[in-house]
């Protein structure tokens, strides 16, 4: 038996705890399963022996090294090769070439090709290793890269649960599933086609990928310049020396095609704010979640001066977010984009309805999670949540006894009886009571609420404060989602006519109506989305993008495995 050399391996150094560490499935390995493979003559036997030796080292928690490479999917590599009698599977040079192309192609998805051992595999491919030891090393690098690439395309690289404990859509690694995908891919006519099938098929993901390519081209061409600080540009005909810079900036990013035609009613028209330029500014504002007033004030100027490289990173961040959930979408669902302040309803995969929403202010963040909507309540009462009662209502009542009457609030004891507010010692005895707002025009929940039971006590509801929907940034609630057009949604979900909905509301009686079928509800956070051929950028209202980008750019974490007993 040839001498075993200090061993290899692949995969990344520890990254921050937010990348997805493949969870090790508990496995029972029988002692008989690690008996030596019977000796056979020839190089294939020697390669198998080297693979077996590497696998045993992995299972003994000893890192196989090749430069800085480390293996991420130790447990699954061991299971896969043991079930394959330690025989190599990467035997066709054409498939290795396809694998290299597939690794390079993930850059178009916003992933990093170096996460998949690109340099090491490229080196092996070009130099054609001729020793069993190097061939075994090459083999394991390829399989680990395939496992990792498959998982990242299906579920994302970053672990959203480590960024937000409320997330409840994560998928654990299925070793059998990864092994099956690899076997099918290698047995098929095209490895590249098999890998392409792993990518999300949702049109929103594909369009955002196209947006990433466009913005990368803009960056490669030099991006856009900045528009200098100065007073707000708002009046048609207003003179400002920054107009040429503004015009050039909007031409590069596509809000206007050509601005050679300017207002000629002024001798210095090139420095004047024209109707055409104002329309371009409004288009830019629409694309960036800003108030569409056509004024170049501080917020619009700030968005104009975000470098194109930052927009590229913003798209990468949101492609990753799509991978977290998009393949879990069912044909019919509701999706709330917290960062976009909107809600959309899809029925059998087709857009059916959309509306503006108001979400939680940064101190009362709306959580990100999935739940099942089960019923609708018309003319609901509002029981003031404990957090709002403690932090806002009680301090206000202690300062101003008229607070309760102004807000139409009742004081209710533990038995559900309405009591006189004057009988309550608000300084020390308030914990025995709760506040309730009965149905009516002043009720904070409006005329209807949509319930999807969850630990956060979050739901969708109407609101009497309709004026806030005119704002471009709508983070005003305590965490629940306020709907601009809730009665339209009730019609759709219940299959009722508008007249029936209005009659139910007008009756004033609290009614619970179960949905015919439970409806998946996704509360998500997306700061870049594709609409047609355009990318819409949203304000990072909860400052969540930076953590995703850091994890996305960090090495995939190395995960040790349990030692086997021989």
Coordinates of C-alpha atoms in Angstrom, one line a residue:
X1 CA 0.0 0.0 0.0
X2 CA 1.4 3.4 -1.0
X3 CA 2.3 5.9 1.6
X4 CA -0.6 8.2 2.7
X5 CA 0.5 11.8 2.6
X6 CA -0.7 14.7 4.6
X7 CA -4.2 15.2 3.4
X8 CA -6.1 17.7 1.6
X9 CA -9.0 19.6 1.6
X10 CA -11.4 22.1 0.7
X11 CA -13.5 24.7 2.0
X12 CA -13.7 27.9 3.5
X13 CA -12.4 29.4 6.5
X14 CA -14.9 30.3 9.2
X15 CA -17.1 33.2 8.1
X16 CA -19.4 35.3 10.3
X17 CA -22.1 33.3 11.9
X18 CA -24.6 34.5 9.4
X19 CA -23.7 32.2 6.6
X20 CA -25.5 28.9 6.4
X21 CA -23.6 26.2 8.2
X22 CA -24.8 22.8 6.9
X23 CA -26.5 21.2 9.9
X24 CA -25.0 17.8 10.6
X25 CA -27.6 15.1 10.4
X26 CA -27.2 12.5 13.2
X27 CA -25.9 9.3 11.7
X28 CA -25.1 5.9 13.0
X29 CA -22.0 4.5 11.2
X30 CA -21.6 0.8 11.7
X31 CA -18.0 -0.4 12.2
X32 CA -18.4 -2.7 9.3
X33 CA -19.1 0.3 7.0
X34 CA -15.5 1.5 7.3
X35 CA -13.7 -1.7 6.6
X36 CA -11.0 -1.4 4.0
X37 CA -12.0 -1.7 0.4
X38 CA -10.6 -5.0 -1.1
X39 CA -7.4 -4.5 -2.8
X40 CA -7.6 -4.5 -6.6
X41 CA -4.8 -3.8 -9.1
X42 CA -4.6 -0.6 -11.1
X43 CA -4.9 3.1 -10.6
X44 CA -8.6 3.1 -9.9
X45 CA -8.0 1.1 -6.8
X46 CA -5.4 3.5 -5.6
X47 CA -7.7 6.5 -6.2
X48 CA -10.4 4.8 -4.2
X49 CA -7.9 4.1 -1.4
X50 CA -7.0 7.8 -1.3
X51 CA -10.6 8.9 -1.3
X52 CA -11.3 6.4 1.6
X53 CA -8.4 7.8 3.5
X54 CA -9.4 11.4 3.0
X55 CA -13.0 10.6 4.1
X56 CA -11.8 8.8 7.3
X57 CA -9.7 11.9 8.1
X58 CA -12.7 14.1 7.6
X59 CA -14.8 11.8 9.9
X60 CA -12.0 11.9 12.5
X61 CA -12.4 15.7 12.5
X62 CA -9.0 16.3 10.9
X63 CA -9.1 19.0 8.3
X64 CA -7.8 18.0 4.9
X65 CA -6.0 21.0 3.4
X66 CA -5.1 22.2 0.0
X67 CA -3.8 25.7 0.4
X68 CA -6.6 27.6 2.0
X69 CA -9.3 25.3 0.9
X70 CA -11.6 23.5 3.3
X71 CA -14.5 21.2 2.9
X72 CA -17.9 22.4 4.1
X73 CA -20.1 19.3 3.5
X74 CA -18.0 16.7 5.4
X75 CA -20.8 14.5 6.6
X76 CA -22.4 14.4 3.2
X77 CA -19.2 13.7 1.4
X78 CA -18.6 10.8 3.7
X79 CA -22.0 9.4 3.2
X80 CA -21.9 9.9 -0.6
X81 CA -18.5 8.2 -1.1
X82 CA -19.2 5.4 1.3
X83 CA -22.4 4.5 -0.6
X84 CA -20.4 4.6 -3.8
X85 CA -17.7 2.3 -2.5
X86 CA -15.2 5.3 -2.5
X87 CA -15.2 5.2 -6.3
X88 CA -14.6 8.5 -8.2
X89 CA -17.6 10.0 -10.0
X90 CA -15.9 12.9 -11.9
X91 CA -14.5 10.7 -14.6
X92 CA -15.4 12.8 -17.7
X93 CA -13.3 15.8 -18.5
X94 CA -16.2 17.4 -20.3
X95 CA -18.3 17.3 -17.1
X96 CA -15.5 18.9 -15.2
X97 CA -15.3 21.7 -17.8
X98 CA -19.1 22.1 -17.4
X99 CA -18.7 22.3 -13.6
X100 CA -16.1 25.1 -14.0
X101 CA -18.4 27.0 -16.2
X102 CA -21.2 26.6 -13.8
X103 CA -19.1 27.8 -10.9
X104 CA -18.1 30.9 -12.9
X105 CA -21.8 31.5 -13.9
X106 CA -22.9 32.0 -10.2
X107 CA -21.4 35.5 -10.3
X108 CA -24.5 36.4 -12.4
X109 CA -26.6 35.4 -9.4
X110 CA -24.7 37.7 -7.1
X111 CA -22.7 34.8 -5.5
X112 CA -18.9 34.5 -5.4
X113 CA -17.3 31.9 -7.6
X114 CA -14.4 31.5 -5.2
X115 CA -16.8 30.0 -2.6
X116 CA -16.8 26.9 -4.8
X117 CA -13.0 26.2 -5.1
X118 CA -12.7 27.8 -8.5
X119 CA -9.0 28.5 -8.4
X120 CA -8.1 25.0 -7.0
X121 CA -10.3 23.2 -9.5
X122 CA -9.1 25.3 -12.4
X123 CA -5.5 24.5 -11.4
X124 CA -6.2 20.8 -11.3
X125 CA -8.1 20.9 -14.6
X126 CA -5.3 22.7 -16.4
X127 CA -2.5 20.6 -15.0
X128 CA -4.3 17.2 -15.2
X129 CA -3.0 15.6 -11.9
X130 CA -1.5 12.2 -12.6
X131 CA -1.1 10.7 -9.1
X132 CA -3.9 8.9 -7.3
X133 CA -3.4 11.2 -4.3
X134 CA -4.0 14.4 -6.4
X135 CA -6.9 12.8 -8.3
X136 CA -8.6 12.0 -5.0
X137 CA -8.1 15.5 -3.9
X138 CA -9.5 16.8 -7.2
X139 CA -12.5 14.5 -6.8
X140 CA -13.5 15.7 -3.4
X141 CA -13.1 19.4 -4.3
X142 CA -15.5 18.9 -7.2
X143 CA -18.1 17.1 -5.2
X144 CA -18.0 19.5 -2.3
X145 CA -18.3 22.4 -4.8
X146 CA -21.3 20.8 -6.4
X147 CA -23.0 20.2 -3.0
X148 CA -22.4 23.7 -1.9
X149 CA -23.4 25.3 -5.2
X150 CA -26.6 23.3 -5.3
X151 CA -27.6 24.2 -1.8
X152 CA -26.8 27.9 -2.4
X153 CA -28.8 28.1 -5.6
X154 CA -31.8 26.4 -4.0
X155 CA -31.8 28.0 -0.5
X156 CA -29.2 30.8 -0.4
X157 CA -25.7 31.1 1.1
X158 CA -26.6 33.3 4.1
X159 CA -28.6 31.8 7.0
X160 CA -31.5 34.3 7.5
X161 CA -32.3 32.8 10.9
X162 CA -28.9 33.9 12.2
X163 CA -29.7 37.5 11.1
X164 CA -33.3 37.4 12.4
X165 CA -34.5 34.8 14.8
X166 CA -38.1 35.4 13.6
X167 CA -37.4 33.8 10.2
X168 CA -39.2 30.5 9.8
X169 CA -38.6 29.4 6.2
X170 CA -35.0 28.0 6.4
X171 CA -34.3 24.6 4.9
X172 CA -31.8 22.1 6.5
X173 CA -29.3 20.3 4.3
X174 CA -30.6 17.0 3.0
X175 CA -27.6 14.9 2.3
X176 CA -29.6 12.3 0.3
X177 CA -31.1 15.0 -1.8
X178 CA -27.7 16.5 -2.6
X179 CA -26.3 13.1 -3.5
X180 CA -29.2 12.3 -5.7
X181 CA -28.9 15.6 -7.5
X182 CA -25.2 15.0 -8.2
X183 CA -25.8 11.4 -9.4
X184 CA -28.6 12.6 -11.7
X185 CA -26.6 15.5 -13.0
X186 CA -23.6 13.3 -13.8
X187 CA -25.7 10.6 -15.4
X188 CA -27.6 13.1 -17.6
X189 CA -26.8 14.5 -21.0
X190 CA -25.8 17.9 -19.6
X191 CA -24.4 18.8 -16.3
X192 CA -24.8 22.5 -17.1
X193 CA -28.5 22.0 -17.7
X194 CA -28.9 20.1 -14.5
X195 CA -27.3 22.9 -12.5
X196 CA -29.3 25.5 -14.3
X197 CA -32.5 23.8 -13.2
X198 CA -31.6 24.5 -9.6
X199 CA -31.9 28.3 -10.1
X200 CA -35.1 30.0 -9.0
X201 CA -37.5 30.1 -11.9
X202 CA -39.6 33.0 -10.6
X203 CA -39.7 35.9 -13.1
X204 CA -38.9 38.4 -10.3
X205 CA -35.6 36.6 -9.7
X206 CA -34.8 36.4 -13.4
X207 CA -35.6 40.1 -13.9
X208 CA -33.5 41.1 -10.9
X209 CA -30.6 39.0 -12.4
X210 CA -30.9 41.0 -15.6
X211 CA -30.9 44.2 -13.5
X212 CA -27.6 43.1 -11.9
X213 CA -26.0 42.6 -15.3
X214 CA -27.2 46.0 -16.4
X215 CA -25.9 47.8 -13.4
X216 CA -22.6 45.9 -13.6
X217 CA -22.2 47.2 -17.2
X218 CA -22.9 50.7 -16.0
X219 CA -20.2 50.3 -13.4
X220 CA -17.7 48.9 -16.0
X221 CA -18.4 52.0 -18.1
X222 CA -17.5 54.3 -15.3
X223 CA -20.9 54.7 -13.5
X224 CA -22.3 58.2 -13.1
X225 CA -21.0 61.4 -11.6
X226 CA -22.4 63.2 -8.5
X227 CA -24.7 66.1 -8.5
X228 CA -23.3 68.8 -6.2
X229 CA -25.1 69.9 -3.1
X230 CA -27.2 73.0 -3.3
X231 CA -30.6 74.5 -2.8
X232 CA -33.7 72.5 -3.9
X233 CA -34.4 72.6 -7.6
X234 CA -38.2 72.7 -8.1
X235 CA -39.5 75.5 -10.3
X236 CA -39.8 75.1 -14.0
X237 CA -37.4 77.5 -15.6
X238 CA -35.3 77.7 -12.4
X239 CA -31.6 78.5 -13.1
X240 CA -29.1 76.3 -11.5
X241 CA -25.5 75.6 -12.6
X242 CA -26.0 71.9 -11.5
X243 CA -28.6 71.2 -14.2
X244 CA -26.1 69.7 -16.7
X245 CA -24.8 67.4 -14.0
X246 CA -28.3 66.4 -13.1
X247 CA -29.2 65.8 -16.8
X248 CA -26.1 63.7 -17.4
X249 CA -26.8 61.6 -14.3
X250 CA -30.3 60.8 -15.3
X251 CA -29.3 60.0 -18.9
X252 CA -26.8 57.4 -17.7
X253 CA -29.3 55.6 -15.5
X254 CA -32.0 55.6 -18.1
X255 CA -34.6 58.0 -16.8
X256 CA -34.3 59.9 -20.0
X257 CA -33.0 58.8 -23.4
X258 CA -31.7 62.0 -24.9
X259 CA -31.7 65.5 -23.4
X260 CA -30.5 67.3 -26.5
X261 CA -33.9 68.9 -26.7
X262 CA -34.1 71.5 -23.9
X263 CA -36.3 74.5 -23.3
X264 CA -35.3 77.2 -25.8
X265 CA -37.3 80.0 -24.3
X266 CA -34.3 81.0 -22.2
X267 CA -30.9 82.1 -23.6
X268 CA -29.2 80.0 -21.0
X269 CA -31.5 77.0 -21.4
X270 CA -28.8 74.4 -20.6
X271 CA -28.9 75.7 -17.0
X272 CA -32.7 75.8 -16.7
X273 CA -35.0 73.2 -15.1
X274 CA -37.2 72.1 -17.9
X275 CA -40.5 70.2 -18.0
X276 CA -38.8 67.2 -19.6
X277 CA -36.1 67.1 -16.9
X278 CA -38.7 67.4 -14.2
X279 CA -40.5 64.3 -15.6
X280 CA -37.2 62.5 -15.6
X281 CA -36.7 63.4 -11.9
X282 CA -40.2 62.1 -11.1
X283 CA -39.4 58.8 -12.9
X284 CA -36.2 58.5 -10.8
X285 CA -38.1 59.2 -7.6
X286 CA -40.6 56.5 -8.5
X287 CA -37.7 54.0 -9.1
X288 CA -36.2 54.9 -5.7
X289 CA -39.3 54.9 -3.4
X290 CA -39.3 58.7 -3.1
X291 CA -42.1 61.3 -3.1
X292 CA -42.8 61.9 -6.8
X293 CA -42.9 65.7 -6.5
X294 CA -40.3 66.5 -9.2
X295 CA -38.2 68.4 -6.7
X296 CA -34.5 67.8 -6.3
X297 CA -34.3 68.2 -2.6
X298 CA -32.0 66.5 0.0
X299 CA -33.6 63.0 -0.2
X300 CA -33.6 62.9 -4.0
X301 CA -30.1 64.3 -4.2
X302 CA -28.9 61.7 -1.7
X303 CA -30.3 58.9 -3.9
X304 CA -28.9 60.4 -7.0
X305 CA -25.4 60.3 -5.5
X306 CA -25.4 56.7 -4.4
X307 CA -22.6 55.2 -6.5
X308 CA -23.5 52.5 -9.0
X309 CA -21.3 50.0 -7.2
X310 CA -23.6 50.4 -4.1
X311 CA -26.6 49.7 -6.3
X312 CA -24.9 46.5 -7.6
X313 CA -24.4 45.3 -4.1
X314 CA -28.0 46.2 -3.2
X315 CA -29.2 44.0 -6.1
X316 CA -26.9 41.1 -4.9
X317 CA -28.3 41.4 -1.4
X318 CA -31.8 41.0 -2.7
X319 CA -31.1 38.2 -5.1
X320 CA -29.9 36.3 -2.0
X321 CA -33.1 37.2 -0.1
X322 CA -35.1 35.9 -3.0
X323 CA -33.2 32.6 -2.8
X324 CA -34.3 32.3 0.8
X325 CA -38.0 32.1 -0.1
X326 CA -38.9 32.2 -3.7
X327 CA -38.8 28.5 -4.4
X328 CA -41.2 28.1 -1.4
X329 CA -43.9 30.3 -2.9
X330 CA -47.2 28.5 -3.5
X331 CA -49.4 29.4 -6.5
X332 CA -51.7 31.5 -4.4
X333 CA -50.3 33.8 -1.7
X334 CA -50.1 37.3 -0.1
X335 CA -46.7 39.0 0.0
X336 CA -45.9 42.1 2.1
X337 CA -42.7 43.8 1.2
X338 CA -41.9 45.7 4.4
X339 CA -39.2 47.9 2.8
X340 CA -41.4 48.6 -0.2
X341 CA -44.5 49.5 1.9
X342 CA -46.7 47.4 -0.3
X343 CA -48.7 44.2 -0.5
X344 CA -49.4 42.0 -3.5
X345 CA -51.9 39.1 -3.9
X346 CA -51.0 36.4 -6.4
X347 CA -53.6 33.8 -7.5
X348 CA -52.4 30.7 -9.3
X349 CA -49.1 32.5 -10.0
X350 CA -50.7 35.6 -11.6
X351 CA -50.8 39.1 -10.0
X352 CA -54.3 39.8 -8.9
X353 CA -54.2 42.8 -6.5
X354 CA -51.9 45.2 -4.8
X355 CA -52.1 48.1 -2.4
X356 CA -50.0 50.4 -0.3
X357 CA -49.3 49.5 3.3
X358 CA -48.0 51.1 6.5
X359 CA -45.5 49.0 8.5
X360 CA -43.8 49.2 11.9
X361 CA -41.6 52.2 12.6
X362 CA -37.9 51.3 13.3
X363 CA -38.5 51.0 17.1
X364 CA -41.5 48.7 16.5
X365 CA -40.2 46.7 13.5
X366 CA -42.6 44.5 11.6
X367 CA -41.1 41.0 11.8
X368 CA -40.2 38.8 8.8
X369 CA -41.9 35.4 8.7
X370 CA -44.5 33.2 7.0
X371 CA -47.9 32.3 8.4
X372 CA -51.3 31.0 7.2
X373 CA -54.2 33.4 7.0
X374 CA -57.3 31.7 8.4
X375 CA -60.1 34.2 9.0
X376 CA -61.3 37.8 8.7
X377 CA -63.0 39.9 11.4
X378 CA -65.3 42.7 10.4
X379 CA -65.9 45.6 12.9
X380 CA -63.2 44.4 15.3
X381 CA -62.5 45.7 18.8
X382 CA -59.0 46.7 19.5
X383 CA -57.3 45.4 22.7
X384 CA -54.3 47.6 23.3
X385 CA -51.2 45.3 23.3
X386 CA -49.3 45.1 26.5
X387 CA -46.2 46.8 25.0
X388 CA -48.1 49.8 23.8
X389 CA -50.1 49.9 27.1
X390 CA -46.9 49.9 29.1
X391 CA -44.7 52.2 27.0
X392 CA -47.3 54.7 25.6
X393 CA -50.8 54.5 26.9
X394 CA -50.2 54.4 30.7
X395 CA -47.6 57.3 30.7
X396 CA -50.1 59.4 28.6
X397 CA -53.0 58.6 30.9
X398 CA -51.0 59.6 34.0
X399 CA -50.3 62.9 32.4
X400 CA -53.7 63.5 30.9
X401 CA -56.9 61.9 32.2
X402 CA -58.7 63.0 29.0
X403 CA -56.5 60.7 26.9
X404 CA -59.0 57.8 27.2
X405 CA -62.0 59.6 26.0
X406 CA -60.2 61.3 23.2
X407 CA -59.2 57.9 21.8
X408 CA -62.5 56.2 22.6
X409 CA -60.8 53.7 24.9
X410 CA -62.6 51.6 27.6
X411 CA -61.0 50.3 30.8
X412 CA -61.7 46.6 31.2
X413 CA -61.0 44.5 34.3
X414 CA -59.8 40.9 34.4
X415 CA -63.4 39.6 34.2
X416 CA -64.1 41.6 31.0
X417 CA -66.2 44.2 32.7
X418 CA -66.0 47.8 31.7
X419 CA -65.0 50.0 34.7
X420 CA -65.0 53.7 35.4
X421 CA -61.5 55.1 34.6
X422 CA -61.8 57.3 37.7
X423 CA -61.8 54.3 40.0
X424 CA -58.4 53.1 38.8
X425 CA -55.2 54.0 40.6
X426 CA -53.2 54.7 37.4
X427 CA -50.0 55.2 39.4
X428 CA -49.8 51.7 40.8
X429 CA -52.8 49.5 40.1
X430 CA -53.1 49.7 36.3
X431 CA -51.6 46.2 35.8
X432 CA -55.0 44.7 36.7
X433 CA -56.7 46.3 33.7
X434 CA -56.5 46.4 30.0
X435 CA -57.7 49.0 27.4
X436 CA -60.2 48.2 24.7
X437 CA -61.4 50.3 21.8
X438 CA -64.9 49.1 20.6
X439 CA -65.8 48.9 16.9
X440 CA -66.5 52.2 15.3
X441 CA -65.1 54.9 13.0
X442 CA -62.3 55.8 15.5
X443 CA -61.2 52.2 16.0
X444 CA -57.5 51.9 15.3
X445 CA -58.1 48.7 13.3
X446 CA -60.7 50.3 11.1
X447 CA -63.5 48.1 9.8
X448 CA -61.7 44.9 9.1
X449 CA -58.7 42.8 10.1
X450 CA -57.1 39.8 8.5
X451 CA -55.8 37.1 10.9
X452 CA -52.9 34.7 10.4
X453 CA -52.1 33.5 14.0
X454 CA -48.5 34.0 14.9
X455 CA -46.3 34.5 18.0
X456 CA -45.8 38.2 17.1
X457 CA -49.5 39.1 17.3
X458 CA -49.1 40.8 13.9
X459 CA -51.9 41.0 11.4
X460 CA -53.3 43.1 8.5
X461 CA -56.0 45.7 9.2
X462 CA -57.8 48.8 8.1
X463 CA -57.0 52.2 9.6
X464 CA -58.9 55.5 10.0
X465 CA -55.6 57.3 9.3
X466 CA -55.8 57.2 5.5
X467 CA -53.7 60.4 5.0
X468 CA -50.5 58.6 5.9
X469 CA -50.8 56.5 2.7
X470 CA -49.8 59.6 0.7
X471 CA -46.4 59.5 2.2
X472 CA -43.6 57.8 0.3
X473 CA -42.0 56.3 3.4
X474 CA -44.7 54.6 5.5
X475 CA -43.1 53.2 8.7
X476 CA -45.6 54.5 11.2
X477 CA -47.2 51.5 13.0
X478 CA -46.4 49.5 16.1
X479 CA -45.6 46.4 13.9
X480 CA -48.9 45.4 12.4
X481 CA -49.6 46.1 8.7
X482 CA -52.2 48.8 7.9
X483 CA -53.9 48.4 4.5
X484 CA -54.9 51.3 2.2
X485 CA -57.7 49.3 0.5
X486 CA -58.7 46.5 2.9
X487 CA -62.3 46.0 1.7
X488 CA -61.1 45.2 -1.8
X489 CA -58.9 42.5 -0.3
X490 CA -61.8 41.1 1.7
X491 CA -63.8 40.8 -1.5
X492 CA -61.1 38.8 -3.2
X493 CA -60.3 36.5 -0.3
X494 CA -63.9 35.7 0.7
X495 CA -65.3 35.7 -2.8
X496 CA -67.9 38.2 -1.8
X497 CA -69.4 41.1 -3.8
X498 CA -68.5 44.6 -2.9
X499 CA -72.1 45.2 -1.8
X500 CA -72.0 42.2 0.6
X501 CA -68.8 43.5 2.2
X502 CA -70.2 47.0 2.6
X503 CA -73.4 45.7 4.1
X504 CA -71.4 43.6 6.6
X505 CA -69.4 46.6 7.6
X506 CA -72.4 48.9 7.9
X507 CA -74.2 46.5 10.2
X508 CA -71.6 47.4 12.8
X509 CA -71.7 43.9 14.4
X510 CA -68.4 42.1 15.0
X511 CA -68.3 39.1 12.7
X512 CA -65.6 36.4 12.2
X513 CA -65.6 34.9 8.7
X514 CA -63.3 31.9 8.0
X515 CA -61.5 31.9 4.7
X516 CA -62.6 29.1 2.3
X517 CA -59.0 27.9 2.2
X518 CA -56.0 29.0 4.3
X519 CA -53.8 31.4 2.5
X520 CA -50.0 31.6 2.8
X521 CA -48.8 35.1 3.9
X522 CA -45.2 36.1 3.5
X523 CA -43.9 39.1 5.4
X524 CA -40.6 39.9 3.7
X525 CA -38.0 42.6 3.4
X526 CA -36.7 43.5 -0.1
X527 CA -34.8 46.7 -0.9
X528 CA -34.4 46.0 -4.6
X529 CA -37.1 44.4 -6.8
X530 CA -37.6 44.2 -10.5
X531 CA -40.7 45.7 -12.2
X532 CA -40.5 44.9 -15.9
X533 CA -37.1 45.9 -17.1
X534 CA -36.5 48.3 -14.3
X535 CA -35.0 47.8 -10.9
X536 CA -36.9 49.5 -8.1
X537 CA -34.7 50.5 -5.1
X538 CA -36.2 50.9 -1.7
X539 CA -34.9 52.6 1.4
X540 CA -33.3 50.3 3.9
X541 CA -35.7 51.5 6.6
X542 CA -34.6 48.9 9.2
X543 CA -30.8 49.0 8.3
X544 CA -30.7 45.3 7.5
X545 CA -28.8 45.3 4.2
X546 CA -25.3 45.6 5.7
X547 CA -25.5 42.4 7.7
X548 CA -26.6 40.4 4.6
X549 CA -23.9 41.9 2.4
X550 CA -21.2 41.1 5.0
X551 CA -22.3 37.5 5.2
X552 CA -22.7 37.2 1.5
X553 CA -19.1 38.4 0.9
X554 CA -17.6 36.2 3.7
X555 CA -16.3 32.7 3.3
X556 CA -18.7 29.9 3.7
X557 CA -18.3 28.4 7.2
X558 CA -16.3 25.2 7.7
X559 CA -18.3 22.7 9.8
X560 CA -16.6 19.8 11.6
X561 CA -18.3 16.5 12.0
X562 CA -18.5 13.8 14.7
X563 CA -15.6 11.4 14.8
X564 CA -16.3 7.8 13.8
X565 CA -15.4 4.9 16.1
X566 CA -13.4 2.3 14.3

